[in-house]
Amino acid sequence: MVREQSRMCEANACGTAALIDIVCVSRMDIKTYLHRVGIEATTAPSLESLRELHRQHLLSVPFESLSMHSGEKIILDQALTYEKIVIKRRGGFSYENNGLFLWVLQVLGYKPRVLSARVKDIITGVYGPLYDHMILTVELEGRRWLCDVGFGDGIREPFRLEAGWEEEQDACVFRLREDQGEWFLEKKEANSWRSLYKFTLEERQYQEFKEMCEYHQTTPSSFFVRKSFCSLQLPRGRLTYIGHQLTSTKFTPDGEVKTTQVLTDEEIPNVLRDNFGVVLSGKLVAKEEILPPTCE
C-alpha cells in the first residue's frame, strides 16, 4: 500500500490531478507515526500532549541532509515525507520534519499555523530569504506556542510566543525578542545571546515553501548542499554526524562536553545505521564545505 502511495504521490508531483494527493494523504496512519516516535497513545489536544509530541519527534527523528548527498530528490509532499520518515525510518530537514508535524497536529485536533522564518548564518550574520525555514504555532490554553521540530539547534519543547519570554530547556536557554513586528528566537551562549532565526506572525501555506525547498537542494551556498549531516537530540545532549566526523555532545551542570570521532568513508554507513537508524538506498558522498551564503 505504501509503495502504491509513493508512486501515486510522485505522479501528483509531476502534475497529475490534485485528487490523487488527497488519496495519498488519506492513507497516512497517525498510529504508525506515534509508534515511530515512541508514543503509545495520545489524548485530546493539550499543552502536555503537545510537549510530548514535540519532544518525542526530536528524540526519534533525525535532522538530516543525507538525501542531497545520496542521489535522492526531496519533493514538498506530506505523503512522500510520511513514507520517508515513518515507513523508511529516515530523518529530514526543515520542510520535511515540520511539514510532517503539521499533518500530525492537524490529525490530532490541533489548529497549527504555518509561519516563515529566516535563519541567521553563523559565519556571516546574514539572514536567509523568505521561506528559508518553516515553523509552526499552536494556540492552547489561552496562549500561542512556537513549535519547531526541524531545526538542529533549536527549542526542545513548544515555546511560549511572548516577547521577552526566556526559558531553559535541556541546559540550553532560549528567549523570544520582538522588534517592530519581527520576532527573534535567540539562544544564550556564555554572556551573550545568539539569534537563531527571525520571523513574523503572517500565516503562510505549506506549498508556498516549494521553491525554497528546491533552492536548498540545488544552490551551492545552501547549508544543506555544503554539508552531509545527520543530527539527533538525546535526553541530555545531541549526536551529530557531519562529513567525516561523529560528535557526541553531553549537557552537564558545567556546560557542554563534546567528543569527536574521525570517520572513513567505509565507516560512515555503519555509523548512520547504528547511531541514527538510517539506512540509505544510494551511496553517500560525504561533504563538509565552508562557503558563506550569497543571499540577503
Short mmCIF file of C-alpha atoms in Angstrom, two decimals:
data_model
loop_
_atom_site.label_atom_id
_atom_site.label_comp_id
_atom_site.label_asym_id
_atom_site.label_seq_id
_atom_site.Cartn_x
_atom_site.Cartn_y
_atom_site.Cartn_z
CA MET A 1 0.00 0.00 0.00
CA VAL A 2 2.80 2.41 0.90
CA ARG A 3 4.66 1.67 -2.33
CA GLU A 4 1.50 2.36 -4.30
CA GLN A 5 1.04 5.56 -2.30
CA SER A 6 4.58 6.65 -3.20
CA ARG A 7 4.07 6.08 -6.92
CA MET A 8 0.78 7.97 -6.87
CA CYS A 9 2.26 10.90 -4.98
CA GLU A 10 5.25 11.10 -7.31
CA ALA A 11 2.81 11.25 -10.20
CA ASN A 12 0.98 14.03 -8.43
CA ALA A 13 4.23 15.97 -8.03
CA CYS A 14 4.60 15.81 -11.81
CA GLY A 15 1.19 17.34 -12.40
CA THR A 16 -1.46 14.63 -12.01
CA ALA A 17 -4.87 15.67 -10.66
CA ALA A 18 -4.89 17.01 -7.12
CA LEU A 19 -7.40 14.32 -6.17
CA ILE A 20 -4.56 11.79 -6.16
CA ASP A 21 -2.83 13.76 -3.43
CA ILE A 22 -5.97 13.55 -1.29
CA VAL A 23 -5.93 9.76 -1.70
CA CYS A 24 -2.26 9.66 -0.70
CA VAL A 25 -2.80 11.68 2.46
CA SER A 26 -5.81 9.56 3.46
CA ARG A 27 -3.54 6.51 3.62
CA MET A 28 -1.18 8.10 6.11
CA ASP A 29 -1.74 6.49 9.51
CA ILE A 30 -1.37 8.51 12.69
CA LYS A 31 -0.95 5.40 14.87
CA THR A 32 2.05 4.33 12.80
CA TYR A 33 3.58 7.78 13.25
CA LEU A 34 3.03 7.66 17.02
CA HIS A 35 4.72 4.26 17.15
CA ARG A 36 7.63 5.71 15.14
CA VAL A 37 8.23 8.39 17.79
CA GLY A 38 7.65 6.11 20.78
CA ILE A 39 4.22 7.28 21.91
CA GLU A 40 1.70 4.61 22.93
CA ALA A 41 -1.36 6.82 22.64
CA THR A 42 -2.27 10.47 22.74
CA THR A 43 -5.13 12.36 24.35
CA ALA A 44 -7.22 15.31 23.26
CA PRO A 45 -5.25 18.46 22.42
CA SER A 46 -3.48 19.81 25.49
CA LEU A 47 -0.20 21.51 26.28
CA GLU A 48 1.07 18.36 28.00
CA SER A 49 0.34 16.23 24.92
CA LEU A 50 1.86 18.82 22.60
CA ARG A 51 5.04 18.85 24.66
CA GLU A 52 5.27 15.06 24.47
CA LEU A 53 4.72 15.04 20.70
CA HIS A 54 7.30 17.77 20.14
CA ARG A 55 9.97 16.22 22.32
CA GLN A 56 9.44 12.65 21.11
CA HIS A 57 9.69 13.71 17.48
CA LEU A 58 13.03 15.36 18.18
CA LEU A 59 14.30 12.33 20.12
CA SER A 60 13.22 9.90 17.39
CA VAL A 61 13.56 11.61 14.00
CA PRO A 62 16.97 12.91 12.86
CA PHE A 63 17.52 16.34 11.37
CA GLU A 64 19.49 15.44 8.24
CA SER A 65 20.58 16.41 4.72
CA LEU A 66 21.59 12.94 3.53
CA SER A 67 19.15 12.89 0.61
CA MET A 68 21.09 15.68 -1.13
CA HIS A 69 24.28 13.64 -0.91
CA SER A 70 23.00 10.18 -1.85
CA GLY A 71 21.17 10.79 -5.12
CA GLU A 72 17.67 11.48 -3.72
CA LYS A 73 15.40 14.41 -4.57
CA ILE A 74 13.10 15.85 -1.93
CA ILE A 75 9.62 16.82 -3.09
CA LEU A 76 7.47 19.04 -0.88
CA ASP A 77 4.70 16.49 -0.34
CA GLN A 78 3.48 15.32 3.06
CA ALA A 79 2.67 11.79 1.88
CA LEU A 80 6.18 11.30 0.47
CA THR A 81 7.64 12.74 3.66
CA TYR A 82 5.49 10.34 5.70
CA GLU A 83 6.86 7.37 3.77
CA LYS A 84 10.44 8.57 4.15
CA ILE A 85 10.33 9.38 7.87
CA VAL A 86 7.71 6.97 9.22
CA ILE A 87 7.98 3.92 6.96
CA LYS A 88 11.65 4.10 5.95
CA ARG A 89 12.63 5.49 9.37
CA ARG A 90 14.74 8.27 7.93
CA GLY A 91 15.01 11.88 9.04
CA GLY A 92 14.59 15.10 7.12
CA PHE A 93 15.30 18.80 7.01
CA SER A 94 13.17 21.82 7.91
CA TYR A 95 10.30 21.42 5.46
CA GLU A 96 10.11 17.65 5.91
CA ASN A 97 10.09 17.49 9.71
CA ASN A 98 7.85 20.49 10.28
CA GLY A 99 5.70 19.62 7.26
CA LEU A 100 5.02 16.16 8.69
CA PHE A 101 4.48 17.61 12.17
CA LEU A 102 1.92 19.99 10.66
CA TRP A 103 -0.07 16.99 9.42
CA VAL A 104 0.28 15.22 12.79
CA LEU A 105 -1.10 18.20 14.70
CA GLN A 106 -3.98 18.65 12.27
CA VAL A 107 -4.98 14.98 12.50
CA LEU A 108 -4.86 15.07 16.31
CA GLY A 109 -7.20 18.05 16.50
CA TYR A 110 -4.79 20.94 16.97
CA LYS A 111 -5.04 24.01 14.77
CA PRO A 112 -1.46 24.76 13.76
CA ARG A 113 -0.48 27.80 11.70
CA VAL A 114 2.48 27.81 9.32
CA LEU A 115 4.98 30.68 9.52
CA SER A 116 8.10 31.55 7.54
CA ALA A 117 11.40 32.06 9.37
CA ARG A 118 14.72 33.40 8.11
CA VAL A 119 17.77 31.64 9.57
CA LYS A 120 20.82 33.68 10.58
CA ASP A 121 24.07 32.33 9.15
CA ILE A 122 26.52 31.76 11.99
CA ILE A 123 29.52 32.81 9.86
CA THR A 124 28.27 35.90 8.01
CA GLY A 125 25.47 37.06 10.28
CA VAL A 126 23.20 37.32 7.23
CA TYR A 127 19.56 36.20 7.48
CA GLY A 128 18.22 33.92 4.77
CA PRO A 129 15.34 34.81 2.42
CA LEU A 130 11.60 34.45 2.91
CA TYR A 131 10.52 30.79 3.27
CA ASP A 132 14.07 29.89 4.34
CA HIS A 133 12.70 27.81 7.22
CA MET A 134 9.25 26.52 8.15
CA ILE A 135 7.95 26.88 11.72
CA LEU A 136 4.56 26.31 13.34
CA THR A 137 2.45 27.96 16.02
CA VAL A 138 -0.38 26.45 18.06
CA GLU A 139 -2.88 28.21 20.30
CA LEU A 140 -3.58 26.35 23.54
CA GLU A 141 -4.78 27.33 26.99
CA GLY A 142 -5.11 30.97 26.02
CA ARG A 143 -1.55 31.28 24.72
CA ARG A 144 0.30 30.85 21.45
CA TRP A 145 3.18 28.39 21.29
CA LEU A 146 6.06 28.17 18.84
CA CYS A 147 6.74 24.63 17.59
CA ASP A 148 9.83 23.66 15.61
CA VAL A 149 10.99 20.05 15.12
CA GLY A 150 13.04 20.88 12.02
CA PHE A 151 15.94 22.95 13.35
CA GLY A 152 19.14 21.32 14.56
CA ASP A 153 19.99 23.61 17.45
CA GLY A 154 16.57 24.91 18.41
CA ILE A 155 13.91 24.55 21.05
CA ARG A 156 13.22 21.14 22.57
CA GLU A 157 9.59 21.78 23.53
CA PRO A 158 6.85 24.21 22.47
CA PHE A 159 7.99 27.72 23.39
CA ARG A 160 5.68 30.43 24.68
CA LEU A 161 5.17 33.04 21.96
CA GLU A 162 5.60 36.06 24.18
CA ALA A 163 8.04 38.95 23.81
CA GLY A 164 10.83 38.69 26.36
CA TRP A 165 9.96 35.11 27.34
CA GLU A 166 13.07 33.22 28.47
CA GLU A 167 13.20 29.51 29.25
CA GLU A 168 15.76 26.79 29.93
CA GLN A 169 15.30 23.56 28.00
CA ASP A 170 17.82 20.72 28.45
CA ALA A 171 20.55 23.02 29.80
CA CYS A 172 20.06 25.43 26.87
CA VAL A 173 18.43 28.80 27.45
CA PHE A 174 16.25 30.39 24.76
CA ARG A 175 14.32 33.62 24.56
CA LEU A 176 11.99 35.43 22.17
CA ARG A 177 12.53 39.07 21.35
CA GLU A 178 10.13 41.25 19.35
CA ASP A 179 11.10 44.36 17.41
CA GLN A 180 8.60 46.24 15.21
CA GLY A 181 6.66 43.15 14.23
CA GLU A 182 9.67 40.88 13.79
CA TRP A 183 10.29 38.09 16.27
CA PHE A 184 13.76 36.73 17.05
CA LEU A 185 14.44 33.32 18.58
CA GLU A 186 17.72 33.58 20.46
CA LYS A 187 19.94 31.13 22.32
CA LYS A 188 22.13 32.12 25.25
CA GLU A 189 25.84 31.45 24.78
CA ALA A 190 28.16 32.45 27.63
CA ASN A 191 27.14 36.03 28.49
CA SER A 192 25.52 36.93 25.17
CA TRP A 193 22.55 35.95 23.01
CA ARG A 194 22.86 34.45 19.53
CA SER A 195 19.98 34.90 17.12
CA LEU A 196 18.90 31.62 15.52
CA TYR A 197 16.24 32.98 13.21
CA LYS A 198 13.63 35.71 12.83
CA PHE A 199 10.01 35.59 11.70
CA THR A 200 6.74 37.49 11.52
CA LEU A 201 3.30 36.24 12.52
CA GLU A 202 1.94 36.35 8.97
CA GLU A 203 0.36 32.98 8.24
CA ARG A 204 1.74 31.06 5.25
CA GLN A 205 0.67 27.99 3.31
CA TYR A 206 2.61 24.72 3.18
CA GLN A 207 3.01 24.78 -0.62
CA GLU A 208 4.48 28.29 -0.53
CA PHE A 209 7.76 26.71 0.63
CA LYS A 210 8.12 24.63 -2.56
CA GLU A 211 10.56 26.98 -4.29
CA MET A 212 12.86 27.28 -1.27
CA CYS A 213 12.73 23.52 -0.75
CA GLU A 214 14.18 23.21 -4.24
CA TYR A 215 16.65 26.04 -3.60
CA HIS A 216 18.15 24.38 -0.54
CA GLN A 217 18.79 21.19 -2.54
CA THR A 218 20.46 22.79 -5.56
CA THR A 219 22.14 26.07 -4.59
CA PRO A 220 25.88 25.73 -3.75
CA SER A 221 25.58 28.29 -0.94
CA SER A 222 22.87 26.28 0.84
CA PHE A 223 23.97 24.83 4.17
CA PHE A 224 22.30 21.53 3.23
CA VAL A 225 24.29 21.28 -0.02
CA ARG A 226 27.56 22.27 1.65
CA LYS A 227 27.39 19.59 4.34
CA SER A 228 26.25 15.99 4.61
CA PHE A 229 24.93 15.74 8.14
CA CYS A 230 22.62 13.82 10.44
CA SER A 231 21.81 15.01 13.96
CA LEU A 232 19.60 13.58 16.68
CA GLN A 233 18.67 15.05 20.03
CA LEU A 234 19.28 12.92 23.12
CA PRO A 235 17.64 13.31 26.55
CA ARG A 236 20.70 15.23 27.79
CA GLY A 237 22.67 16.01 24.68
CA ARG A 238 22.98 15.55 20.95
CA LEU A 239 24.64 13.18 18.47
CA THR A 240 25.81 14.72 15.20
CA TYR A 241 27.41 13.32 12.06
CA ILE A 242 28.96 15.85 9.63
CA GLY A 243 31.25 14.99 6.72
CA HIS A 244 33.79 12.58 8.20
CA GLN A 245 33.13 13.21 11.89
CA LEU A 246 30.77 11.96 14.57
CA THR A 247 30.38 14.29 17.55
CA SER A 248 28.68 13.43 20.83
CA THR A 249 27.56 16.39 22.93
CA LYS A 250 26.54 15.90 26.56
CA PHE A 251 24.86 18.57 28.66
CA THR A 252 26.33 18.83 32.17
CA PRO A 253 25.88 21.34 35.02
CA ASP A 254 29.22 22.85 33.94
CA GLY A 255 28.31 23.17 30.27
CA GLU A 256 28.61 21.07 27.14
CA VAL A 257 31.12 18.23 26.88
CA LYS A 258 31.97 17.14 23.34
CA THR A 259 33.82 14.11 22.00
CA THR A 260 34.59 13.67 18.30
CA GLN A 261 35.43 10.58 16.26
CA VAL A 262 37.02 10.82 12.80
CA LEU A 263 35.39 8.51 10.25
CA THR A 264 36.47 6.90 7.00
CA ASP A 265 34.11 6.61 4.03
CA GLU A 266 33.76 2.90 4.77
CA GLU A 267 32.73 3.51 8.39
CA ILE A 268 30.02 6.09 7.71
CA PRO A 269 27.18 3.73 6.61
CA ASN A 270 27.52 1.65 9.80
CA VAL A 271 27.70 4.79 11.96
CA LEU A 272 24.48 6.10 10.41
CA ARG A 273 22.73 2.76 10.86
CA ASP A 274 23.91 2.04 14.41
CA ASN A 275 23.53 5.56 15.84
CA PHE A 276 20.64 7.06 13.90
CA GLY A 277 18.81 4.04 12.48
CA VAL A 278 19.38 5.44 8.98
CA VAL A 279 19.98 3.14 6.02
CA LEU A 280 20.45 4.90 2.69
CA SER A 281 19.37 3.42 -0.63
CA GLY A 282 22.17 5.19 -2.52
CA LYS A 283 25.87 5.78 -1.97
CA LEU A 284 26.61 8.72 0.29
CA VAL A 285 29.17 11.30 -0.82
CA ALA A 286 30.44 12.77 2.45
CA LYS A 287 30.83 16.53 2.33
CA GLU A 288 31.74 19.40 4.64
CA GLU A 289 32.40 22.69 2.90
CA ILE A 290 32.59 26.13 4.46
CA LEU A 291 31.04 28.50 1.96
CA PRO A 292 29.11 31.56 3.12
CA PRO A 293 25.67 32.18 1.59
CA THR A 294 25.17 34.89 -1.01
CA CYS A 295 21.50 35.70 -0.33
CA GLU A 296 20.48 38.72 1.73
#
